[in-house]
CSV table of C-alpha atoms in Angstrom, one decimal:
chain,number,residue,atom,x,y,z
A,15,MET,CA,0.3,0.3,0.0
A,16,GLU,CA,1.7,3.2,-0.9
A,17,LEU,CA,1.9,6.2,0.9
A,18,TYR,CA,0.6,9.7,-0.7
A,19,GLU,CA,2.5,13.1,-0.1
A,20,GLY,CA,-0.3,15.0,2.0
A,21,GLY,CA,-2.4,12.3,1.5
A,22,CYS,CA,-2.4,10.6,5.0
A,23,GLU,CA,-4.1,11.1,8.6
A,24,LEU,CA,-3.0,9.9,11.9
A,25,LYS,CA,-6.9,8.2,13.2
A,26,LEU,CA,-7.1,8.0,17.6
A,27,LEU,CA,-8.5,4.5,17.9
A,28,GLU,CA,-8.9,4.6,21.8
A,29,THR,CA,-7.3,6.4,25.0
A,30,LEU,CA,-6.6,4.4,27.6
A,31,ALA,CA,-6.6,5.8,31.0
A,32,GLY,CA,-5.4,3.7,34.3
A,33,HIS,CA,-2.1,4.1,35.1
A,34,SER,CA,-2.1,7.4,38.0
A,35,ASP,CA,0.8,8.9,37.4
A,36,ARG,CA,2.8,9.5,34.1
A,37,VAL,CA,3.5,6.8,31.7
A,38,TRP,CA,7.0,6.3,30.6
A,39,SER,CA,7.6,3.3,28.3
A,40,LEU,CA,5.4,0.8,26.5
A,41,ALA,CA,6.1,-2.8,24.2
A,42,TRP,CA,4.2,-4.6,21.9
A,43,ASN,CA,4.6,-8.7,22.8
A,44,PRO,CA,6.5,-9.5,19.3
A,45,ALA,CA,4.8,-12.7,19.4
A,46,THR,CA,1.5,-11.7,18.8
A,47,VAL,CA,1.0,-11.4,15.1
A,48,ALA,CA,-0.6,-14.9,13.9
A,49,ALA,CA,-4.1,-13.7,12.3
A,50,GLY,CA,-6.9,-14.1,15.1
A,51,THR,CA,-4.8,-13.8,18.4
A,52,PRO,CA,-5.1,-10.5,20.5
A,53,LEU,CA,-1.7,-8.2,20.0
A,54,VAL,CA,-0.8,-7.5,23.5
A,55,PHE,CA,1.3,-4.7,24.9
A,56,ALA,CA,3.0,-3.9,28.3
A,57,SER,CA,3.1,0.0,29.8
A,58,CYS,CA,5.0,1.0,32.4
A,59,SER,CA,5.2,3.9,34.9
A,60,GLY,CA,5.2,6.2,37.2
A,61,ASP,CA,2.9,5.0,39.8
A,62,LYS,CA,5.5,1.5,40.0
A,63,THR,CA,3.3,-0.2,38.3
A,64,VAL,CA,2.8,-2.8,35.1
A,65,ARG,CA,0.0,-2.4,32.8
A,66,ILE,CA,-0.9,-5.7,30.0
A,67,TRP,CA,-3.4,-4.4,27.3
A,68,GLU,CA,-5.0,-6.9,25.3
A,69,ASN,CA,-7.1,-6.0,21.9
A,70,THR,CA,-9.0,-9.1,20.5
A,71,PRO,CA,-9.2,-8.5,16.5
A,72,SER,CA,-12.8,-9.7,16.2
A,73,HIS,CA,-13.8,-7.5,18.5
A,74,SER,CA,-14.8,-3.8,17.5
A,75,ALA,CA,-11.4,-3.2,18.2
A,76,SER,CA,-11.5,-2.3,21.7
A,77,TRP,CA,-8.7,-2.6,24.3
A,78,THR,CA,-8.5,-3.8,27.8
A,79,CYS,CA,-6.1,-4.1,30.4
A,80,LYS,CA,-6.0,-7.6,31.9
A,81,ALA,CA,-3.0,-7.4,34.7
A,82,VAL,CA,-1.6,-5.2,36.4
A,83,LEU,CA,1.8,-5.8,37.9
A,84,GLU,CA,2.3,-4.4,41.0
A,85,ASP,CA,3.9,-4.6,44.6
A,86,THR,CA,7.0,-5.4,42.9
A,87,HIS,CA,8.8,-2.6,42.1
A,88,THR,CA,9.1,0.5,44.7
A,89,ARG,CA,10.0,3.4,42.3
A,90,THR,CA,8.9,4.5,39.0
A,91,VAL,CA,9.2,1.1,36.3
A,92,ARG,CA,10.6,3.1,33.6
A,93,SER,CA,10.8,1.2,30.8
A,94,CYS,CA,9.9,-2.7,29.5
A,95,ALA,CA,10.8,-5.7,27.3
A,96,TRP,CA,9.6,-8.7,26.4
A,97,SER,CA,11.8,-11.9,25.1
A,98,PRO,CA,11.5,-12.3,21.9
A,99,SER,CA,9.0,-15.4,22.4
A,100,GLY,CA,7.2,-13.1,24.6
A,101,LYS,CA,6.8,-15.6,27.1
A,102,LEU,CA,8.8,-13.5,29.2
A,103,LEU,CA,8.6,-9.3,30.2
A,104,ALA,CA,11.4,-7.5,31.5
A,105,THR,CA,11.0,-4.2,33.9
A,106,ALA,CA,13.7,-1.9,34.8
A,107,SER,CA,13.2,0.3,37.5
A,108,PHE,CA,14.3,3.6,39.5
A,109,ASP,CA,14.3,1.2,42.3
A,110,ALA,CA,17.9,-0.1,41.1
A,111,THR,CA,16.6,-3.6,39.9
A,112,THR,CA,14.8,-5.5,36.8
A,113,ALA,CA,12.6,-8.0,37.2
A,114,ILE,CA,11.8,-10.7,34.8
A,115,TRP,CA,7.7,-11.7,34.6
A,116,GLU,CA,6.2,-14.8,33.5
A,117,ASN,CA,2.5,-15.3,31.7
A,118,VAL,CA,1.6,-18.2,33.9
A,119,GLY,CA,-2.1,-18.9,32.6
A,120,GLY,CA,-3.2,-15.3,32.7
A,121,ASP,CA,-1.6,-13.9,35.2
A,122,TYR,CA,1.6,-12.6,35.3
A,123,GLU,CA,4.5,-13.9,38.2
A,124,CYS,CA,8.1,-12.6,39.1
A,125,VAL,CA,10.0,-15.3,38.5
A,126,SER,CA,13.5,-13.5,38.9
A,127,THR,CA,15.2,-9.7,40.5
A,128,LEU,CA,18.2,-8.5,38.7
A,129,GLU,CA,20.3,-6.8,40.8
A,130,GLY,CA,23.7,-4.9,40.5
A,131,HIS,CA,22.6,-1.6,39.4
A,132,GLU,CA,23.8,1.1,41.6
A,133,ASN,CA,21.3,3.8,40.8
A,134,GLU,CA,17.7,4.2,39.1
A,135,VAL,CA,18.0,1.8,35.4
A,136,LYS,CA,16.8,2.8,32.9
A,137,SER,CA,16.3,1.1,30.0
A,138,VAL,CA,16.2,-3.0,29.2
A,139,SER,CA,16.8,-4.8,25.9
A,140,TRP,CA,16.6,-8.5,25.1
A,141,ASN,CA,18.8,-9.5,21.7
A,142,ALA,CA,17.5,-11.0,18.5
A,143,SER,CA,17.4,-14.8,19.9
A,144,GLY,CA,16.0,-14.2,23.6
A,145,THR,CA,19.9,-15.3,24.7
A,146,LEU,CA,21.0,-12.5,26.5
A,147,LEU,CA,19.5,-9.9,28.5
A,148,ALA,CA,20.9,-5.8,28.5
A,149,THR,CA,20.2,-2.5,31.3
A,150,CYS,CA,21.7,0.7,32.0
A,151,GLY,CA,21.1,3.1,34.5
A,152,ARG,CA,22.4,6.8,35.8
A,153,ASP,CA,25.5,4.8,37.4
A,154,LYS,CA,26.8,5.0,33.6
A,155,SER,CA,27.1,1.5,32.7
A,156,VAL,CA,26.4,-0.8,30.8
A,157,TRP,CA,25.0,-4.5,32.7
A,158,ILE,CA,25.3,-7.5,29.8
A,159,TRP,CA,23.3,-10.8,31.9
A,160,GLU,CA,23.0,-14.4,30.1
A,161,VAL,CA,20.0,-16.0,30.1
A,162,GLN,CA,19.4,-19.5,31.9
A,163,PRO,CA,17.6,-22.6,32.3
A,164,GLY,CA,14.9,-21.6,35.0
A,165,ASN,CA,14.7,-18.3,34.2
A,166,GLU,CA,18.3,-17.8,35.8
A,167,PHE,CA,20.1,-14.7,34.9
A,168,GLU,CA,24.3,-14.7,35.1
A,169,CYS,CA,25.8,-11.3,34.7
A,170,VAL,CA,28.9,-11.6,32.1
A,171,SER,CA,29.9,-8.7,32.1
A,172,VAL,CA,29.4,-4.6,33.4
A,173,LEU,CA,30.1,-2.1,30.8
A,174,GLN,CA,31.9,0.9,32.0
A,175,GLY,CA,32.4,4.1,28.8
A,176,HIS,CA,29.6,6.5,29.0
A,177,THR,CA,30.9,9.1,31.3
A,178,GLN,CA,27.2,10.0,31.9
A,179,ASP,CA,23.9,8.1,33.0
A,180,VAL,CA,22.1,5.8,30.2
A,181,LYS,CA,19.5,6.4,29.2
A,182,MET,CA,18.3,3.9,26.8
A,183,VAL,CA,19.9,0.5,25.2
A,184,GLN,CA,18.9,-1.7,22.4
A,185,TRP,CA,20.4,-4.8,20.6
A,186,HIS,CA,20.9,-4.4,17.3
A,187,PRO,CA,18.3,-6.9,14.9
A,188,SER,CA,19.8,-9.2,13.8
A,189,THR,CA,23.4,-9.5,15.7
A,190,ASP,CA,24.5,-9.3,19.2
A,191,VAL,CA,25.7,-6.2,18.8
A,192,LEU,CA,24.8,-4.0,22.1
A,193,PHE,CA,24.2,0.0,21.6
A,194,SER,CA,23.8,2.9,23.8
A,195,CYS,CA,22.5,6.5,24.3
A,196,SER,CA,23.3,8.8,27.0
A,197,TYR,CA,23.3,11.8,28.7
A,198,ASP,CA,27.0,12.0,27.6
A,199,ASN,CA,25.9,12.7,24.6
A,200,THR,CA,27.1,9.7,23.0
A,201,ILE,CA,25.7,6.6,21.4
A,202,LYS,CA,28.3,3.1,21.9
A,203,VAL,CA,28.6,0.0,20.0
A,204,TRP,CA,29.8,-2.7,22.5
A,205,ALA,CA,30.6,-6.5,20.8
A,206,GLY,CA,32.0,-9.2,22.1
A,207,ASP,CA,31.6,-12.9,23.1
A,208,ASP,CA,30.8,-14.9,26.8
A,209,ASP,CA,32.4,-11.7,29.4
A,210,ASP,CA,34.6,-10.0,26.8
A,211,TRP,CA,32.3,-7.2,25.4
A,212,GLN,CA,34.2,-4.1,25.2
A,213,CYS,CA,33.4,-0.7,23.6
A,214,VAL,CA,33.4,-1.4,19.7
A,215,GLN,CA,32.8,2.3,18.9
A,216,THR,CA,31.1,6.0,20.3
A,217,LEU,CA,29.5,8.5,17.6
A,218,GLY,CA,29.9,11.7,19.6
A,219,GLU,CA,29.8,14.7,18.1
A,220,PRO,CA,33.1,14.3,16.3
A,221,ASN,CA,31.3,11.8,13.7
A,222,SER,CA,28.4,14.4,13.5
A,223,GLY,CA,26.8,12.9,16.9
A,224,HIS,CA,24.4,15.1,18.9
A,225,SER,CA,25.1,18.2,20.7
A,226,SER,CA,23.0,16.7,24.0
A,227,THR,CA,21.3,14.5,25.4
A,228,VAL,CA,20.7,11.5,23.2
A,229,TRP,CA,16.8,9.9,24.4
A,230,ALA,CA,16.4,7.0,22.1
A,231,LEU,CA,17.7,4.4,19.1
A,232,SER,CA,15.6,2.5,16.9
A,233,PHE,CA,16.7,0.2,13.6
A,234,ASN,CA,15.2,-0.5,10.5
A,235,ALA,CA,13.4,-3.7,9.9
A,236,GLY,CA,17.3,-5.2,8.0
A,237,GLY,CA,19.2,-3.5,11.0
A,238,ASP,CA,21.8,-1.5,8.0
A,239,LYS,CA,20.3,2.0,9.4
A,240,MET,CA,19.7,3.5,12.9
A,241,VAL,CA,18.2,6.6,13.6
A,242,THR,CA,18.3,7.8,17.0
A,243,CYS,CA,16.9,11.1,19.0
A,244,SER,CA,17.7,14.0,21.3
A,245,ASP,CA,17.3,16.7,23.7
A,246,ASP,CA,19.5,18.9,20.3
A,247,LEU,CA,16.2,17.9,19.3
A,248,THR,CA,17.4,16.9,16.0
A,249,LEU,CA,16.6,13.2,14.6
A,250,LYS,CA,19.8,11.8,13.2
A,251,ILE,CA,20.0,8.9,10.5
A,252,TRP,CA,23.3,6.3,10.7
A,253,GLU,CA,24.1,3.7,8.3
A,254,THR,CA,26.5,0.4,8.1
A,255,ASP,CA,28.0,-1.9,5.8
A,256,ASN,CA,25.2,-4.8,6.7
A,257,ILE,CA,27.4,-7.1,4.1
A,258,GLN,CA,30.1,-6.4,6.7
A,259,MET,CA,28.2,-6.8,9.3
A,260,HIS,CA,27.2,-10.3,8.7
A,261,SER,CA,30.2,-11.5,8.3
A,262,GLY,CA,32.6,-13.6,10.2
A,263,ASP,CA,33.6,-10.3,12.3
A,264,GLY,CA,30.1,-9.3,13.4
A,265,TYR,CA,30.3,-6.0,13.3
A,266,ALA,CA,31.1,-3.1,10.8
A,267,PRO,CA,31.6,0.5,12.0
A,268,TRP,CA,28.5,3.3,11.6
A,269,ARG,CA,28.7,6.8,9.9
A,270,HIS,CA,26.4,9.7,9.9
A,271,LEU,CA,24.0,9.8,7.0
A,272,CYS,CA,21.7,12.6,7.4
A,273,THR,CA,20.6,15.7,10.4
A,274,LEU,CA,16.5,16.0,10.7
A,275,THR,CA,16.7,19.3,12.0
A,276,GLY,CA,14.3,22.0,12.6
A,277,TYR,CA,10.9,19.7,12.7
A,278,HIS,CA,10.9,19.7,16.5
A,279,ASP,CA,10.8,22.7,19.0
A,280,ARG,CA,11.2,20.7,22.3
A,281,SER,CA,13.0,17.2,22.9
A,282,ILE,CA,12.4,14.5,21.8
A,283,PHE,CA,12.2,11.9,23.8
A,284,SER,CA,11.0,8.5,21.5
A,285,VAL,CA,12.1,7.3,18.2
A,286,HIS,CA,10.8,4.6,16.5
A,287,TRP,CA,11.3,2.6,12.8
A,288,SER,CA,9.3,1.1,11.4
A,289,SER,CA,8.7,-2.1,9.1
A,290,GLU,CA,7.9,-0.1,6.1
A,291,ASP,CA,10.0,1.8,6.7
A,292,ILE,CA,7.9,5.2,8.1
A,293,ILE,CA,9.9,6.4,11.4
A,294,ALA,CA,7.9,8.3,14.2
A,295,SER,CA,9.0,10.3,16.7
A,296,GLY,CA,7.1,11.5,20.0
A,297,ALA,CA,8.1,14.5,21.9
A,298,ALA,CA,8.0,16.8,25.3
A,299,ASP,CA,5.9,19.2,23.0
A,300,ASP,CA,3.0,16.5,22.4
A,301,ALA,CA,3.0,15.7,19.0
A,302,ILE,CA,3.8,12.7,16.8
A,303,ARG,CA,5.7,12.9,13.8
A,304,PHE,CA,6.2,10.5,10.9
A,305,PHE,CA,8.9,10.9,8.4
A,306,VAL,CA,9.8,9.0,5.3
A,307,GLU,CA,12.6,8.6,3.0
A,308,ASN,CA,12.6,11.7,0.4
A,309,ARG,CA,12.7,9.7,-3.0
A,310,ASP,CA,12.5,13.4,-4.9
A,311,GLY,CA,15.6,13.8,-6.5
A,312,LEU,CA,18.4,11.9,-5.1
A,313,VAL,CA,21.5,14.1,-4.3
A,314,ASP,CA,24.6,12.8,-2.4
A,315,GLY,CA,22.8,10.1,-1.0
A,316,PRO,CA,18.8,9.6,0.6
A,317,THR,CA,17.7,12.1,3.1
A,318,TYR,CA,14.0,12.2,4.6
A,319,LYS,CA,11.2,14.0,4.9
A,320,LEU,CA,8.3,15.0,7.2
A,321,LEU,CA,5.4,13.2,6.4
A,322,LEU,CA,2.5,14.2,9.0
A,323,LYS,CA,2.8,16.3,12.1
A,324,LYS,CA,-0.2,15.8,15.2
A,325,GLU,CA,0.0,18.3,16.7
A,326,LYS,CA,-1.8,18.1,20.7
A,327,ALA,CA,-1.6,14.3,19.7
A,328,HIS,CA,-1.8,14.0,23.7
A,329,ASP,CA,-2.3,16.8,26.6
A,330,MET,CA,1.4,16.3,27.8
A,331,ASP,CA,4.8,15.3,27.0
A,332,ILE,CA,5.2,11.9,25.1
A,333,ASN,CA,7.3,9.5,26.7
A,334,SER,CA,7.2,6.5,24.0
A,335,ILE,CA,5.9,5.6,20.9
A,336,GLN,CA,5.6,2.1,19.4
A,337,TRP,CA,4.3,0.9,16.2
A,338,SER,CA,3.1,-2.3,16.1
A,339,PRO,CA,4.1,-6.1,14.8
A,340,GLY,CA,1.4,-6.9,12.0
A,341,GLU,CA,0.1,-5.5,9.4
A,342,LYS,CA,-2.0,-3.1,10.3
A,343,ARG,CA,-0.5,0.8,10.3
A,344,LEU,CA,-1.3,1.0,14.3
A,345,LEU,CA,0.9,3.0,17.0
A,346,ALA,CA,0.7,3.1,20.5
A,347,SER,CA,1.7,6.4,22.5
A,348,ALA,CA,2.2,7.4,26.5
A,349,SER,CA,2.7,10.4,28.4
A,350,ASP,CA,2.7,12.1,31.2
A,351,ASP,CA,-0.6,12.7,30.9
A,352,GLY,CA,-1.3,9.8,31.9
A,353,THR,CA,-2.7,8.2,29.0
A,354,ILE,CA,-2.3,5.5,26.3
A,355,LYS,CA,-3.7,6.2,22.5
A,356,ILE,CA,-4.0,4.1,20.7
A,357,TRP,CA,-3.6,5.5,16.6
A,358,GLU,CA,-4.3,4.2,12.9
A,359,LEU,CA,-2.2,6.0,10.4
A,360,ALA,CA,-4.6,5.5,6.6
A,361,SER,CA,-3.8,6.8,3.9
A,362,LEU,CA,-6.0,10.0,2.8
A,363,CYS,CA,-6.8,9.0,-0.9
A,364,MET,CA,-7.5,6.5,-3.4
A,365,GLU,CA,-5.0,5.3,-5.8
A,366,ASN,CA,-5.6,6.5,-9.2
A,367,GLY,CA,-8.2,4.6,-11.4
A,368,HIS,CA,-9.7,2.9,-8.6
B,8,MET,CA,25.7,18.6,56.0
B,9,VAL,CA,27.6,21.0,55.0
B,10,SER,CA,28.8,23.0,58.2
B,11,GLU,CA,29.7,25.8,57.1
B,12,LEU,CA,27.3,28.0,54.9
B,13,ILE,CA,27.7,28.7,50.7
B,14,ASN,CA,27.2,32.5,51.3
B,15,ALA,CA,27.1,33.3,55.5
B,16,ASN,CA,26.6,36.6,54.6
B,17,PRO,CA,24.1,37.0,51.5
B,18,ILE,CA,22.7,40.7,50.2
B,19,VAL,CA,19.0,40.7,51.5
B,20,TYR,CA,17.0,43.6,49.4
B,21,GLU,CA,13.6,44.6,50.4
B,22,LYS,CA,10.5,42.9,49.0
B,23,LYS,CA,8.8,44.5,45.6
B,24,GLU,CA,5.5,45.7,47.1
B,25,ARG,CA,2.4,43.2,46.0
B,26,ARG,CA,0.4,44.8,43.4
B,27,ALA,CA,-3.6,43.2,44.2
B,28,ARG,CA,-5.2,41.4,41.1
B,29,SER,CA,-8.0,43.4,39.0
B,30,ALA,CA,-11.2,41.8,39.1
B,31,PRO,CA,-12.1,41.3,35.7
B,32,SER,CA,-14.0,44.2,33.9
B,33,ASP,CA,-15.5,41.6,31.2
B,34,TYR,CA,-18.9,40.0,33.2
B,35,SER,CA,-19.6,38.1,29.9
B,36,ASP,CA,-16.0,36.4,30.9
B,37,GLU,CA,-16.7,36.2,34.7
B,38,TYR,CA,-15.3,32.1,34.1
B,39,ALA,CA,-13.0,32.4,31.7
B,40,ALA,CA,-9.8,31.6,32.6
B,41,GLU,CA,-7.5,34.8,33.0
B,42,PRO,CA,-4.2,34.3,31.0
B,43,ILE,CA,-1.1,33.9,33.2
B,44,ASP,CA,1.1,36.4,33.3
B,45,GLN,CA,4.6,37.3,34.7
B,46,GLN,CA,3.2,39.0,37.9
B,47,GLU,CA,1.2,35.7,38.4
B,48,VAL,CA,4.1,32.9,38.2
B,49,PHE,CA,6.3,35.2,40.0
B,50,ASP,CA,3.6,35.1,43.0
B,51,HIS,CA,4.1,31.8,43.0
B,52,VAL,CA,8.3,31.8,43.5
B,53,ARG,CA,8.5,35.1,45.0
B,54,ASP,CA,8.5,34.0,48.6
B,55,ILE,CA,10.6,30.2,47.8
B,56,LYS,CA,13.3,30.5,51.2
B,57,ASP,CA,16.2,29.9,50.3
B,58,PRO,CA,17.4,26.8,50.9
B,59,GLU,CA,20.6,28.1,53.1
B,60,HIS,CA,19.1,31.8,55.1
B,61,PRO,CA,16.0,32.6,56.3
B,62,TYR,CA,15.2,35.0,53.3
B,63,SER,CA,13.2,34.4,50.1
B,64,LEU,CA,14.5,34.0,46.9
B,65,GLU,CA,13.0,38.0,46.3
B,66,GLU,CA,14.8,38.7,49.0
B,67,LEU,CA,17.4,38.1,48.1
B,68,LYS,CA,17.1,38.8,44.4
B,69,VAL,CA,18.2,35.2,43.5
B,70,ILE,CA,14.2,35.4,41.9
B,71,THR,CA,12.8,38.9,39.7
B,72,GLU,CA,10.4,39.5,37.9
B,73,ASP,CA,12.1,40.6,34.6
B,74,ALA,CA,14.0,37.0,34.8
B,75,ILE,CA,10.6,35.3,33.9
B,76,GLU,CA,8.9,35.1,30.9
B,77,VAL,CA,6.1,33.8,30.1
B,78,ASP,CA,4.0,33.0,27.3
B,79,ASP,CA,0.3,32.2,27.8
B,80,VAL,CA,-1.0,31.3,24.6
B,81,GLN,CA,2.5,28.8,23.8
B,82,SER,CA,1.7,27.8,27.4
B,83,TYR,CA,6.1,28.4,28.1
B,84,VAL,CA,7.2,29.7,30.9
B,85,ARG,CA,11.2,30.5,31.1
B,86,VAL,CA,12.4,31.5,35.1
B,87,THR,CA,16.4,32.4,34.8
B,88,PHE,CA,17.4,32.7,38.4
B,89,THR,CA,20.6,34.1,39.9
B,90,PRO,CA,22.0,31.9,42.6
B,91,THR,CA,24.1,34.3,45.5
B,92,VAL,CA,27.4,32.8,44.7
B,93,GLU,CA,29.0,31.7,41.3
B,94,HIS,CA,29.5,28.1,43.2
B,95,CYS,CA,26.9,28.0,44.5
B,96,SER,CA,25.9,23.9,45.5
B,97,MET,CA,22.3,24.8,46.1
B,98,ALA,CA,21.8,25.6,42.5
B,99,THR,CA,20.7,22.6,41.5
B,100,ILE,CA,18.6,22.3,44.8
B,101,ILE,CA,16.9,26.0,44.0
B,102,GLY,CA,16.2,25.3,40.5
B,103,LEU,CA,14.1,22.0,42.2
B,104,CYS,CA,12.4,24.3,44.3
B,105,LEU,CA,11.4,26.4,41.4
B,106,ARG,CA,10.1,23.9,38.9
B,107,VAL,CA,8.3,22.0,41.7
B,108,LYS,CA,6.5,24.6,42.8
B,109,LEU,CA,5.4,25.8,39.4
B,110,LEU,CA,4.6,22.1,38.9
B,111,ARG,CA,2.0,22.1,41.4
B,112,SER,CA,1.2,25.7,40.1
B,113,LEU,CA,0.5,26.4,36.6
B,114,PRO,CA,-1.8,24.2,34.2
B,115,SER,CA,-0.6,21.1,33.4
B,116,ARG,CA,-0.2,22.2,29.8
B,117,TYR,CA,2.5,24.2,30.7
B,118,LYS,CA,5.8,23.7,29.1
B,119,VAL,CA,8.6,25.1,32.1
B,120,ASP,CA,12.7,26.1,31.7
B,121,ILE,CA,14.6,26.8,34.6
B,122,ARG,CA,18.0,28.1,33.4
B,123,VAL,CA,20.8,30.0,35.5
B,124,ALA,CA,21.7,33.5,34.8
B,125,PRO,CA,24.0,33.4,32.2
B,126,GLY,CA,27.2,34.1,33.4
B,127,SER,CA,26.9,33.8,37.0
B,128,HIS,CA,27.6,30.0,37.8
B,129,ALA,CA,31.1,28.5,37.1
B,130,SER,CA,29.2,25.2,36.3
B,131,GLU,CA,26.1,27.1,34.0
B,132,ALA,CA,25.6,24.3,31.4
B,133,SER,CA,25.9,21.0,34.1
B,134,VAL,CA,23.3,22.7,35.8
B,135,ASN,CA,20.6,23.7,33.2
B,136,LYS,CA,21.3,20.6,31.6
B,137,GLN,CA,20.2,18.8,35.2
B,138,LEU,CA,17.1,20.7,35.7
B,139,ASN,CA,16.0,20.6,32.7
B,140,ASP,CA,16.3,16.7,32.3
B,141,LYS,CA,12.9,16.1,33.0
B,142,GLU,CA,13.5,12.4,34.0
B,143,ARG,CA,16.8,13.2,36.3
B,144,VAL,CA,14.1,15.5,38.4
B,145,ALA,CA,11.5,13.0,38.6
B,146,ALA,CA,13.8,10.5,39.9
B,147,ALA,CA,15.1,13.2,42.4
B,148,LEU,CA,11.8,13.8,43.2
B,149,GLU,CA,11.3,10.3,44.3
B,150,ASN,CA,14.4,11.0,47.2
B,151,PRO,CA,12.8,11.4,50.2
B,152,ASN,CA,15.1,14.0,52.2
B,153,LEU,CA,14.6,15.5,48.9
B,154,VAL,CA,11.2,16.0,48.6
B,155,ASP,CA,12.0,17.0,52.5
B,156,MET,CA,14.1,19.7,51.5
B,157,VAL,CA,12.1,20.4,49.1
B,158,ASP,CA,9.2,21.6,50.9
B,159,GLU,CA,10.6,22.8,53.6
B,160,CYS,CA,11.5,25.5,51.2
B,161,LEU,CA,8.4,25.8,49.4
B,162,ALA,CA,6.2,26.1,53.2
B,163,PRO,CA,6.3,29.6,53.0
B,164,SER,CA,5.7,30.2,49.2
B,165,TYR,CA,1.9,29.2,49.2
B,166,GLY,CA,-1.1,31.1,50.6
């Protein structure tokens, strides 16, 4: 389905209330993609809880809160991530722990608690095969954990290198290379195996990097491009050599491709690259923006253009925006206003001749 | 706790007169919200107590009415404050007090930026960055000791 310039609209499908404090983050369960099975996502909040939301496609697309994961974290839950199988949910909290939850017949049980960070844990991410977990936090470190049988997690590496608070970690979609972004304005790339991990690249101002805190990063489906968003009001697109990446070495250097500047007025907290190459951003000006590659006259390589801007998508800052897995152009946004909104990006125009 | 005050002898200024708010002259707008202006924002913060001394931020000229920029249409406020000394380690506390007071006093649609007056602090960029990092502020406000300190400073500024 083609997108036509100026011919798209963002339709609000539903507004979900329930959390009693700001919603920091949300994550779609990757396993619920088969036709007929419900779409599920988790949200986490300053109210110290995690909520699981479900939608059965056959019933008028109405979302219900299926579970509230509470009485475990003692402070804000900042981030959550499902394992690739969709069976486990990891939640990262300001209480310095990361909890692992398992869905046991509809009830979510906390099956493990990962301790070690000195203070607030800010982000958690599973690798593509579900064998490794990464966490990061204000103590400036990135931790790598190995997933073992019986829901055991062993810390295999504590990575120092960032000089400030680490805001997010994200594994590459197809290789075991870890990316982190920080209050120190840089993005770091970590590679290795077993317990021997190193920082193999730092993307900072000398590499056309950001000039303020980098809040989030997201990869395209192929894993050869990445977008980062920052307090410096820009999005930056980076690319790598795919062939070299999948060869024996497993790691290839990243380089700056382009910077999207002038589109955002306040900090950009979240960015997500869809499977159809639409980049969605959520910012502190309450707006959602969509960017696509600009195919009109290639100059020195690809550039990107604004497809659509939805002002006042929420009443307050947007902290997280995530495309759903599956075919429909559904996405969810989470805000300081305590709500989650479900949207559909729809084409307005019909193709000529239809 | 430090045994020595950062600034043992601050200069204390006279407080600015308080202008009474005039009643709305247009009765058809009786229930309409008045646009928030500089004076109103200043009234919210002027009586915040300095963390170290029994004087208000206004009395110490840490905050002045002119240093507040308001755009009610854009729902935007920027507060610039001047710590009494260049190496003031209380700068982040004062900034946090300002942020909390405004969070509790202004409508939730407001975007607030807090900064130290340019040239007034040795670690200006670092302090500004911390004060405007929403996540750092949120985490700090989950620290009970810090919240107690902030609440103590804010107490005189209510009512």
